[in-house]
Amino acid sequence: MAGAVEADKEGTVMTGIIIQARTGSSRLPGKILKVIHDRTLLDHIIDRLAALRAEAVVVIATSTLPGDDAVEEFCRKKGVCCFRGSESNVLSRYYECAKQYGFDHIVRLTADNPFVDVEEVDRLIRYHTENGNDFTESFSQLPIGVGAEIFSFPALKTDMERASMPHHFEHVDEYILENMESFRTGTLPVAEQKNRPALRLTVDTQEDYEKACYIAAHSRSGLADTQEAIALCLQYA
């Protein structure tokens, strides 16, 4: 994992992992900087990404609102790239971030998912690039909050140019998801023991947060892999 952007070599394909993050959640305000067992939610994600094998630049994309100064400060202390853009137009935030950093492919993660499966992110990047896809996802195969999606910059640019409905701008890839026939797409196959798409491992509510704290506290490493997180989630229930 690359923590800072270095000069791009001519012909090098740049992959970026953009984590959308803001403190102004309506259901659980400030959740991304809340402590889950022994570290903040954002720490959980960044610490997991340290195990990424693929060459990728990680950027936390937050808003320009004063309340998100805390996110920029987190990035400074953690040594992670930070981009600030529109709070409401998340599509624009992603597009401008990807353009600024010169990304050819962009993995989309969100800061409310502390149990992202980095092994599957590596597989997702490889599967996407080897198949020459515009858009590839694993979120339909893995527990909620564990999977991810990756899209090419041209696909993101098309998304930005053709988006027209309010929800297209509130999220990143809604236009792509609604017009899959216009893109070369793929779904990453995952192992059967991880294929639990109905299981909830995201943090959106106080109940989600308490469950995440339980999983992290009872994990052997504090950074539960997907199979351990599934088992602990079922045990918690």
PDB file of C-alpha atoms in Angstrom:
ATOM      1  CA  MET A   1       0.000   0.000   0.000  1.00  0.00           C
ATOM      2  CA  ALA A   2       1.335   3.439  -0.865  1.00  0.00           C
ATOM      3  CA  GLY A   3       0.665   6.085   1.753  1.00  0.00           C
ATOM      4  CA  ALA A   4       1.816   9.077  -0.276  1.00  0.00           C
ATOM      5  CA  VAL A   5       1.737   9.870  -3.958  1.00  0.00           C
ATOM      6  CA  GLU A   6       5.046   9.591  -5.774  1.00  0.00           C
ATOM      7  CA  ALA A   7       5.818  10.879  -9.245  1.00  0.00           C
ATOM      8  CA  ASP A   8       3.998   8.709 -11.747  1.00  0.00           C
ATOM      9  CA  LYS A   9       6.179   6.971 -14.324  1.00  0.00           C
ATOM     10  CA  GLU A  10       5.119   7.211 -17.933  1.00  0.00           C
ATOM     11  CA  GLY A  11       2.856   4.311 -18.772  1.00  0.00           C
ATOM     12  CA  THR A  12       2.314   3.256 -15.159  1.00  0.00           C
ATOM     13  CA  VAL A  13      -1.256   2.326 -14.272  1.00  0.00           C
ATOM     14  CA  MET A  14      -2.264   4.130 -11.098  1.00  0.00           C
ATOM     15  CA  THR A  15      -4.780   2.478  -8.796  1.00  0.00           C
ATOM     16  CA  GLY A  16      -6.344   4.538  -6.041  1.00  0.00           C
ATOM     17  CA  ILE A  17      -8.357   3.496  -3.029  1.00  0.00           C
ATOM     18  CA  ILE A  18     -10.676   6.371  -2.171  1.00  0.00           C
ATOM     19  CA  ILE A  19     -12.372   6.151   1.209  1.00  0.00           C
ATOM     20  CA  GLN A  20     -15.328   8.515   1.501  1.00  0.00           C
ATOM     21  CA  ALA A  21     -15.549   9.850   5.047  1.00  0.00           C
ATOM     22  CA  ARG A  22     -17.444  12.546   6.873  1.00  0.00           C
ATOM     23  CA  THR A  23     -18.287  13.215  10.502  1.00  0.00           C
ATOM     24  CA  GLY A  24     -21.813  14.477   9.895  1.00  0.00           C
ATOM     25  CA  SER A  25     -23.708  11.183   9.905  1.00  0.00           C
ATOM     26  CA  SER A  26     -27.331  11.804  10.909  1.00  0.00           C
ATOM     27  CA  ARG A  27     -27.925   8.392  12.510  1.00  0.00           C
ATOM     28  CA  LEU A  28     -24.622   8.084  14.356  1.00  0.00           C
ATOM     29  CA  PRO A  29     -22.781  11.436  14.367  1.00  0.00           C
ATOM     30  CA  GLY A  30     -19.000  11.276  14.440  1.00  0.00           C
ATOM     31  CA  LYS A  31     -19.030   7.491  14.004  1.00  0.00           C
ATOM     32  CA  ILE A  32     -15.923   7.333  11.812  1.00  0.00           C
ATOM     33  CA  LEU A  33     -13.768   8.623  14.685  1.00  0.00           C
ATOM     34  CA  LYS A  34     -15.523   6.623  17.402  1.00  0.00           C
ATOM     35  CA  VAL A  35     -13.329   4.030  19.107  1.00  0.00           C
ATOM     36  CA  ILE A  36     -14.105   0.396  18.343  1.00  0.00           C
ATOM     37  CA  HIS A  37     -12.330  -1.615  21.038  1.00  0.00           C
ATOM     38  CA  ASP A  38      -8.773  -0.246  20.727  1.00  0.00           C
ATOM     39  CA  ARG A  39      -8.789   2.114  17.730  1.00  0.00           C
ATOM     40  CA  THR A  40     -11.073   4.418  15.789  1.00  0.00           C
ATOM     41  CA  LEU A  41     -13.240   3.142  12.975  1.00  0.00           C
ATOM     42  CA  LEU A  42     -10.999   4.892  10.433  1.00  0.00           C
ATOM     43  CA  ASP A  43      -7.934   3.329  12.075  1.00  0.00           C
ATOM     44  CA  HIS A  44      -9.466  -0.107  11.563  1.00  0.00           C
ATOM     45  CA  ILE A  45      -9.742   0.516   7.815  1.00  0.00           C
ATOM     46  CA  ILE A  46      -6.300   2.073   7.350  1.00  0.00           C
ATOM     47  CA  ASP A  47      -4.604  -0.569   9.492  1.00  0.00           C
ATOM     48  CA  ARG A  48      -6.220  -3.323   7.428  1.00  0.00           C
ATOM     49  CA  LEU A  49      -5.093  -1.697   4.182  1.00  0.00           C
ATOM     50  CA  ALA A  50      -1.487  -1.922   5.363  1.00  0.00           C
ATOM     51  CA  ALA A  51      -1.704  -5.612   4.367  1.00  0.00           C
ATOM     52  CA  LEU A  52      -2.721  -4.789   0.777  1.00  0.00           C
ATOM     53  CA  ARG A  53      -0.407  -6.432  -1.753  1.00  0.00           C
ATOM     54  CA  ALA A  54      -1.461  -4.393  -4.769  1.00  0.00           C
ATOM     55  CA  GLU A  55       0.289  -1.126  -5.531  1.00  0.00           C
ATOM     56  CA  ALA A  56      -2.311   1.488  -4.668  1.00  0.00           C
ATOM     57  CA  VAL A  57      -2.517   4.975  -3.227  1.00  0.00           C
ATOM     58  CA  VAL A  58      -4.971   5.397  -0.361  1.00  0.00           C
ATOM     59  CA  VAL A  59      -6.840   8.692  -0.097  1.00  0.00           C
ATOM     60  CA  ILE A  60      -9.477   9.682   2.423  1.00  0.00           C
ATOM     61  CA  ALA A  61     -11.963  11.959   0.649  1.00  0.00           C
ATOM     62  CA  THR A  62     -13.897  14.159   3.040  1.00  0.00           C
ATOM     63  CA  SER A  63     -15.880  17.366   2.755  1.00  0.00           C
ATOM     64  CA  THR A  64     -14.850  21.003   3.035  1.00  0.00           C
ATOM     65  CA  LEU A  65     -17.162  21.547   6.007  1.00  0.00           C
ATOM     66  CA  PRO A  66     -15.441  22.736   9.224  1.00  0.00           C
ATOM     67  CA  GLY A  67     -16.709  19.647  11.049  1.00  0.00           C
ATOM     68  CA  ASP A  68     -14.513  17.510   8.816  1.00  0.00           C
ATOM     69  CA  ASP A  69     -11.323  19.311   9.799  1.00  0.00           C
ATOM     70  CA  ALA A  70     -10.988  16.434  12.268  1.00  0.00           C
ATOM     71  CA  VAL A  71     -10.768  13.993   9.350  1.00  0.00           C
ATOM     72  CA  GLU A  72      -7.965  16.000   7.766  1.00  0.00           C
ATOM     73  CA  GLU A  73      -6.156  16.056  11.113  1.00  0.00           C
ATOM     74  CA  PHE A  74      -6.557  12.270  11.373  1.00  0.00           C
ATOM     75  CA  CYS A  75      -4.986  11.905   7.916  1.00  0.00           C
ATOM     76  CA  ARG A  76      -2.075  14.152   8.868  1.00  0.00           C
ATOM     77  CA  LYS A  77      -1.310  12.136  11.993  1.00  0.00           C
ATOM     78  CA  LYS A  78      -1.788   8.795  10.219  1.00  0.00           C
ATOM     79  CA  GLY A  79       0.276   9.749   7.185  1.00  0.00           C
ATOM     80  CA  VAL A  80      -2.609   9.215   4.760  1.00  0.00           C
ATOM     81  CA  CYS A  81      -3.464  11.383   1.765  1.00  0.00           C
ATOM     82  CA  CYS A  82      -6.503  13.615   2.245  1.00  0.00           C
ATOM     83  CA  PHE A  83      -8.772  15.207  -0.339  1.00  0.00           C
ATOM     84  CA  ARG A  84     -11.551  17.653   0.475  1.00  0.00           C
ATOM     85  CA  GLY A  85     -14.511  18.289  -1.792  1.00  0.00           C
ATOM     86  CA  SER A  86     -18.268  18.671  -1.903  1.00  0.00           C
ATOM     87  CA  GLU A  87     -20.181  17.346   1.095  1.00  0.00           C
ATOM     88  CA  SER A  88     -23.413  16.647  -0.797  1.00  0.00           C
ATOM     89  CA  ASN A  89     -22.102  15.855  -4.286  1.00  0.00           C
ATOM     90  CA  VAL A  90     -20.162  12.687  -3.483  1.00  0.00           C
ATOM     91  CA  LEU A  91     -19.809  11.799  -7.158  1.00  0.00           C
ATOM     92  CA  SER A  92     -18.023  15.100  -7.800  1.00  0.00           C
ATOM     93  CA  ARG A  93     -15.815  14.539  -4.742  1.00  0.00           C
ATOM     94  CA  TYR A  94     -14.694  11.172  -6.121  1.00  0.00           C
ATOM     95  CA  TYR A  95     -14.211  12.437  -9.654  1.00  0.00           C
ATOM     96  CA  GLU A  96     -12.163  15.476  -8.637  1.00  0.00           C
ATOM     97  CA  CYS A  97     -10.099  13.377  -6.240  1.00  0.00           C
ATOM     98  CA  ALA A  98      -9.358  10.728  -8.869  1.00  0.00           C
ATOM     99  CA  LYS A  99      -8.487  13.404 -11.427  1.00  0.00           C
ATOM    100  CA  GLN A 100      -6.167  15.233  -9.024  1.00  0.00           C
ATOM    101  CA  TYR A 101      -4.228  12.068  -8.196  1.00  0.00           C
ATOM    102  CA  GLY A 102      -4.225  10.716 -11.749  1.00  0.00           C
ATOM    103  CA  PHE A 103      -5.893   7.414 -10.920  1.00  0.00           C
ATOM    104  CA  ASP A 104      -6.632   5.011 -13.763  1.00  0.00           C
ATOM    105  CA  HIS A 105      -8.699   2.698 -11.554  1.00  0.00           C
ATOM    106  CA  ILE A 106     -10.487   3.571  -8.327  1.00  0.00           C
ATOM    107  CA  VAL A 107     -11.522   1.266  -5.514  1.00  0.00           C
ATOM    108  CA  ARG A 108     -14.421   2.741  -3.576  1.00  0.00           C
ATOM    109  CA  LEU A 109     -14.562   2.200   0.174  1.00  0.00           C
ATOM    110  CA  THR A 110     -16.656   3.946   2.794  1.00  0.00           C
ATOM    111  CA  ALA A 111     -15.537   4.954   6.271  1.00  0.00           C
ATOM    112  CA  ASP A 112     -18.386   3.156   8.024  1.00  0.00           C
ATOM    113  CA  ASN A 113     -17.044  -0.303   7.127  1.00  0.00           C
ATOM    114  CA  PRO A 114     -14.354  -1.335   9.643  1.00  0.00           C
ATOM    115  CA  PHE A 115     -14.345  -4.986   8.497  1.00  0.00           C
ATOM    116  CA  VAL A 116     -13.382  -4.484   4.845  1.00  0.00           C
ATOM    117  CA  ASP A 117     -11.750  -7.675   3.528  1.00  0.00           C
ATOM    118  CA  VAL A 118      -8.361  -6.575   2.185  1.00  0.00           C
ATOM    119  CA  GLU A 119      -7.570 -10.014   0.768  1.00  0.00           C
ATOM    120  CA  GLU A 120     -10.711  -9.686  -1.349  1.00  0.00           C
ATOM    121  CA  VAL A 121      -9.792  -6.103  -2.311  1.00  0.00           C
ATOM    122  CA  ASP A 122      -6.513  -7.473  -3.705  1.00  0.00           C
ATOM    123  CA  ARG A 123      -8.429 -10.147  -5.627  1.00  0.00           C
ATOM    124  CA  LEU A 124     -10.938  -7.534  -6.818  1.00  0.00           C
ATOM    125  CA  ILE A 125      -8.231  -5.279  -8.245  1.00  0.00           C
ATOM    126  CA  ARG A 126      -6.561  -8.205 -10.002  1.00  0.00           C
ATOM    127  CA  TYR A 127      -9.836  -9.630 -11.360  1.00  0.00           C
ATOM    128  CA  HIS A 128     -10.936  -6.188 -12.602  1.00  0.00           C
ATOM    129  CA  THR A 129      -7.707  -5.368 -14.429  1.00  0.00           C
ATOM    130  CA  GLU A 130      -7.127  -8.850 -15.863  1.00  0.00           C
ATOM    131  CA  ASN A 131     -10.621  -8.830 -17.378  1.00  0.00           C
ATOM    132  CA  GLY A 132     -10.381  -5.264 -18.703  1.00  0.00           C
ATOM    133  CA  ASN A 133     -13.567  -4.256 -16.895  1.00  0.00           C
ATOM    134  CA  ASP A 134     -15.044  -0.797 -16.481  1.00  0.00           C
ATOM    135  CA  PHE A 135     -16.718  -1.759 -13.202  1.00  0.00           C
ATOM    136  CA  THR A 136     -16.304  -4.767 -10.915  1.00  0.00           C
ATOM    137  CA  GLU A 137     -17.869  -5.458  -7.528  1.00  0.00           C
ATOM    138  CA  SER A 138     -17.737  -7.901  -4.635  1.00  0.00           C
ATOM    139  CA  PHE A 139     -20.351  -6.299  -2.376  1.00  0.00           C
ATOM    140  CA  SER A 140     -23.106  -8.576  -3.671  1.00  0.00           C
ATOM    141  CA  GLN A 141     -21.109 -11.626  -2.573  1.00  0.00           C
ATOM    142  CA  LEU A 142     -19.747 -10.624   0.834  1.00  0.00           C
ATOM    143  CA  PRO A 143     -21.404  -9.454   4.068  1.00  0.00           C
ATOM    144  CA  ILE A 144     -22.704  -5.888   4.029  1.00  0.00           C
ATOM    145  CA  GLY A 145     -19.749  -3.606   4.725  1.00  0.00           C
ATOM    146  CA  VAL A 146     -17.080  -6.154   3.746  1.00  0.00           C
ATOM    147  CA  GLY A 147     -17.113  -5.947  -0.050  1.00  0.00           C
ATOM    148  CA  ALA A 148     -16.069  -3.168  -2.395  1.00  0.00           C
ATOM    149  CA  GLU A 149     -16.262  -1.959  -5.983  1.00  0.00           C
ATOM    150  CA  ILE A 150     -13.676  -0.753  -8.467  1.00  0.00           C
ATOM    151  CA  PHE A 151     -14.188   1.279 -11.623  1.00  0.00           C
ATOM    152  CA  SER A 152     -11.950   2.714 -14.326  1.00  0.00           C
ATOM    153  CA  PHE A 153     -11.464   6.455 -14.555  1.00  0.00           C
ATOM    154  CA  PRO A 154     -13.178   6.575 -17.994  1.00  0.00           C
ATOM    155  CA  ALA A 155     -16.218   4.869 -16.427  1.00  0.00           C
ATOM    156  CA  LEU A 156     -16.186   7.394 -13.576  1.00  0.00           C
ATOM    157  CA  LYS A 157     -15.891  10.225 -16.109  1.00  0.00           C
ATOM    158  CA  THR A 158     -18.888   8.872 -18.033  1.00  0.00           C
ATOM    159  CA  ASP A 159     -20.739   8.544 -14.726  1.00  0.00           C
ATOM    160  CA  MET A 160     -19.975  12.195 -13.958  1.00  0.00           C
ATOM    161  CA  GLU A 161     -20.970  13.437 -17.414  1.00  0.00           C
ATOM    162  CA  ARG A 162     -24.238  11.497 -17.682  1.00  0.00           C
ATOM    163  CA  ALA A 163     -25.490  11.678 -14.093  1.00  0.00           C
ATOM    164  CA  SER A 164     -28.745  13.629 -14.013  1.00  0.00           C
ATOM    165  CA  MET A 165     -30.840  12.544 -11.027  1.00  0.00           C
ATOM    166  CA  PRO A 166     -30.230  13.776  -7.449  1.00  0.00           C
ATOM    167  CA  HIS A 167     -29.325  10.291  -6.205  1.00  0.00           C
ATOM    168  CA  HIS A 168     -26.671  10.003  -8.919  1.00  0.00           C
ATOM    169  CA  PHE A 169     -24.729  12.743  -7.148  1.00  0.00           C
ATOM    170  CA  GLU A 170     -25.436  11.652  -3.577  1.00  0.00           C
ATOM    171  CA  HIS A 171     -23.646   8.381  -4.300  1.00  0.00           C
ATOM    172  CA  VAL A 172     -20.756   7.519  -6.596  1.00  0.00           C
ATOM    173  CA  ASP A 173     -21.810   4.807  -8.995  1.00  0.00           C
ATOM    174  CA  GLU A 174     -25.607   4.935  -9.121  1.00  0.00           C
ATOM    175  CA  TYR A 175     -25.607   5.877 -12.807  1.00  0.00           C
ATOM    176  CA  ILE A 176     -23.293   2.941 -13.581  1.00  0.00           C
ATOM    177  CA  LEU A 177     -25.450   0.532 -11.575  1.00  0.00           C
ATOM    178  CA  GLU A 178     -28.553   1.701 -13.435  1.00  0.00           C
ATOM    179  CA  ASN A 179     -26.884   1.382 -16.850  1.00  0.00           C
ATOM    180  CA  MET A 180     -24.761  -1.740 -16.536  1.00  0.00           C
ATOM    181  CA  GLU A 181     -25.367  -2.657 -20.166  1.00  0.00           C
ATOM    182  CA  SER A 182     -23.299   0.390 -21.189  1.00  0.00           C
ATOM    183  CA  PHE A 183     -20.203  -0.834 -19.325  1.00  0.00           C
ATOM    184  CA  ARG A 184     -18.011  -3.918 -19.212  1.00  0.00           C
ATOM    185  CA  THR A 185     -18.795  -5.226 -15.737  1.00  0.00           C
ATOM    186  CA  GLY A 186     -17.946  -8.146 -13.512  1.00  0.00           C
ATOM    187  CA  THR A 187     -18.654  -9.701 -10.137  1.00  0.00           C
ATOM    188  CA  LEU A 188     -15.830 -11.209  -8.119  1.00  0.00           C
ATOM    189  CA  PRO A 189     -16.536 -14.815  -7.109  1.00  0.00           C
ATOM    190  CA  VAL A 190     -15.733 -15.455  -3.437  1.00  0.00           C
ATOM    191  CA  ALA A 191     -15.315 -18.534  -1.265  1.00  0.00           C
ATOM    192  CA  GLU A 192     -18.543 -20.122  -0.050  1.00  0.00           C
ATOM    193  CA  GLN A 193     -17.697 -19.544   3.634  1.00  0.00           C
ATOM    194  CA  LYS A 194     -17.513 -15.792   3.010  1.00  0.00           C
ATOM    195  CA  ASN A 195     -20.603 -15.589   0.813  1.00  0.00           C
ATOM    196  CA  ARG A 196     -23.040 -14.107   3.329  1.00  0.00           C
ATOM    197  CA  PRO A 197     -24.416 -10.978   1.586  1.00  0.00           C
ATOM    198  CA  ALA A 198     -27.379 -10.673   3.986  1.00  0.00           C
ATOM    199  CA  LEU A 199     -25.160 -10.443   7.070  1.00  0.00           C
ATOM    200  CA  ARG A 200     -24.617  -6.919   8.368  1.00  0.00           C
ATOM    201  CA  LEU A 201     -21.030  -5.885   9.211  1.00  0.00           C
ATOM    202  CA  THR A 202     -21.261  -2.148   8.602  1.00  0.00           C
ATOM    203  CA  VAL A 203     -21.634   0.640  11.191  1.00  0.00           C
ATOM    204  CA  ASP A 204     -24.656   2.822  10.544  1.00  0.00           C
ATOM    205  CA  THR A 205     -26.522   2.747  13.864  1.00  0.00           C
ATOM    206  CA  GLN A 206     -25.776   2.496  17.576  1.00  0.00           C
ATOM    207  CA  GLU A 207     -26.682  -1.192  17.427  1.00  0.00           C
ATOM    208  CA  ASP A 208     -24.193  -1.708  14.561  1.00  0.00           C
ATOM    209  CA  TYR A 209     -21.547   0.109  16.588  1.00  0.00           C
ATOM    210  CA  GLU A 210     -22.072  -2.057  19.667  1.00  0.00           C
ATOM    211  CA  LYS A 211     -21.854  -5.210  17.540  1.00  0.00           C
ATOM    212  CA  ALA A 212     -18.646  -3.964  15.902  1.00  0.00           C
ATOM    213  CA  CYS A 213     -17.140  -3.311  19.346  1.00  0.00           C
ATOM    214  CA  TYR A 214     -18.037  -6.873  20.382  1.00  0.00           C
ATOM    215  CA  ILE A 215     -16.449  -8.375  17.270  1.00  0.00           C
ATOM    216  CA  ALA A 216     -13.246  -6.347  17.625  1.00  0.00           C
ATOM    217  CA  ALA A 217     -12.965  -7.069  21.363  1.00  0.00           C
ATOM    218  CA  HIS A 218     -13.372 -10.826  20.850  1.00  0.00           C
ATOM    219  CA  SER A 219     -11.204 -11.112  17.751  1.00  0.00           C
ATOM    220  CA  ARG A 220      -7.895 -12.912  18.141  1.00  0.00           C
ATOM    221  CA  SER A 221      -6.008 -10.022  16.540  1.00  0.00           C
ATOM    222  CA  GLY A 222      -8.402  -7.102  16.986  1.00  0.00           C
ATOM    223  CA  LEU A 223      -8.674  -6.997  13.187  1.00  0.00           C
ATOM    224  CA  ALA A 224     -11.008  -9.923  12.569  1.00  0.00           C
ATOM    225  CA  ASP A 225     -10.856 -11.524   9.154  1.00  0.00           C
ATOM    226  CA  THR A 226     -14.149 -12.098   7.385  1.00  0.00           C
ATOM    227  CA  GLN A 227     -14.729 -15.646   8.571  1.00  0.00           C
ATOM    228  CA  GLU A 228     -13.997 -14.721  12.179  1.00  0.00           C
ATOM    229  CA  ALA A 229     -16.178 -11.603  11.916  1.00  0.00           C
ATOM    230  CA  ILE A 230     -19.054 -13.702  10.518  1.00  0.00           C
ATOM    231  CA  ALA A 231     -18.739 -16.202  13.365  1.00  0.00           C
ATOM    232  CA  LEU A 232     -18.618 -13.464  16.008  1.00  0.00           C
ATOM    233  CA  CYS A 233     -21.516 -11.619  14.392  1.00  0.00           C
ATOM    234  CA  LEU A 234     -23.639 -14.762  14.576  1.00  0.00           C
ATOM    235  CA  GLN A 235     -22.497 -15.347  18.148  1.00  0.00           C
ATOM    236  CA  TYR A 236     -23.430 -11.765  19.071  1.00  0.00           C
ATOM    237  CA  ALA A 237     -26.891 -12.190  17.602  1.00  0.00           C
TER     238      ALA A 237
END
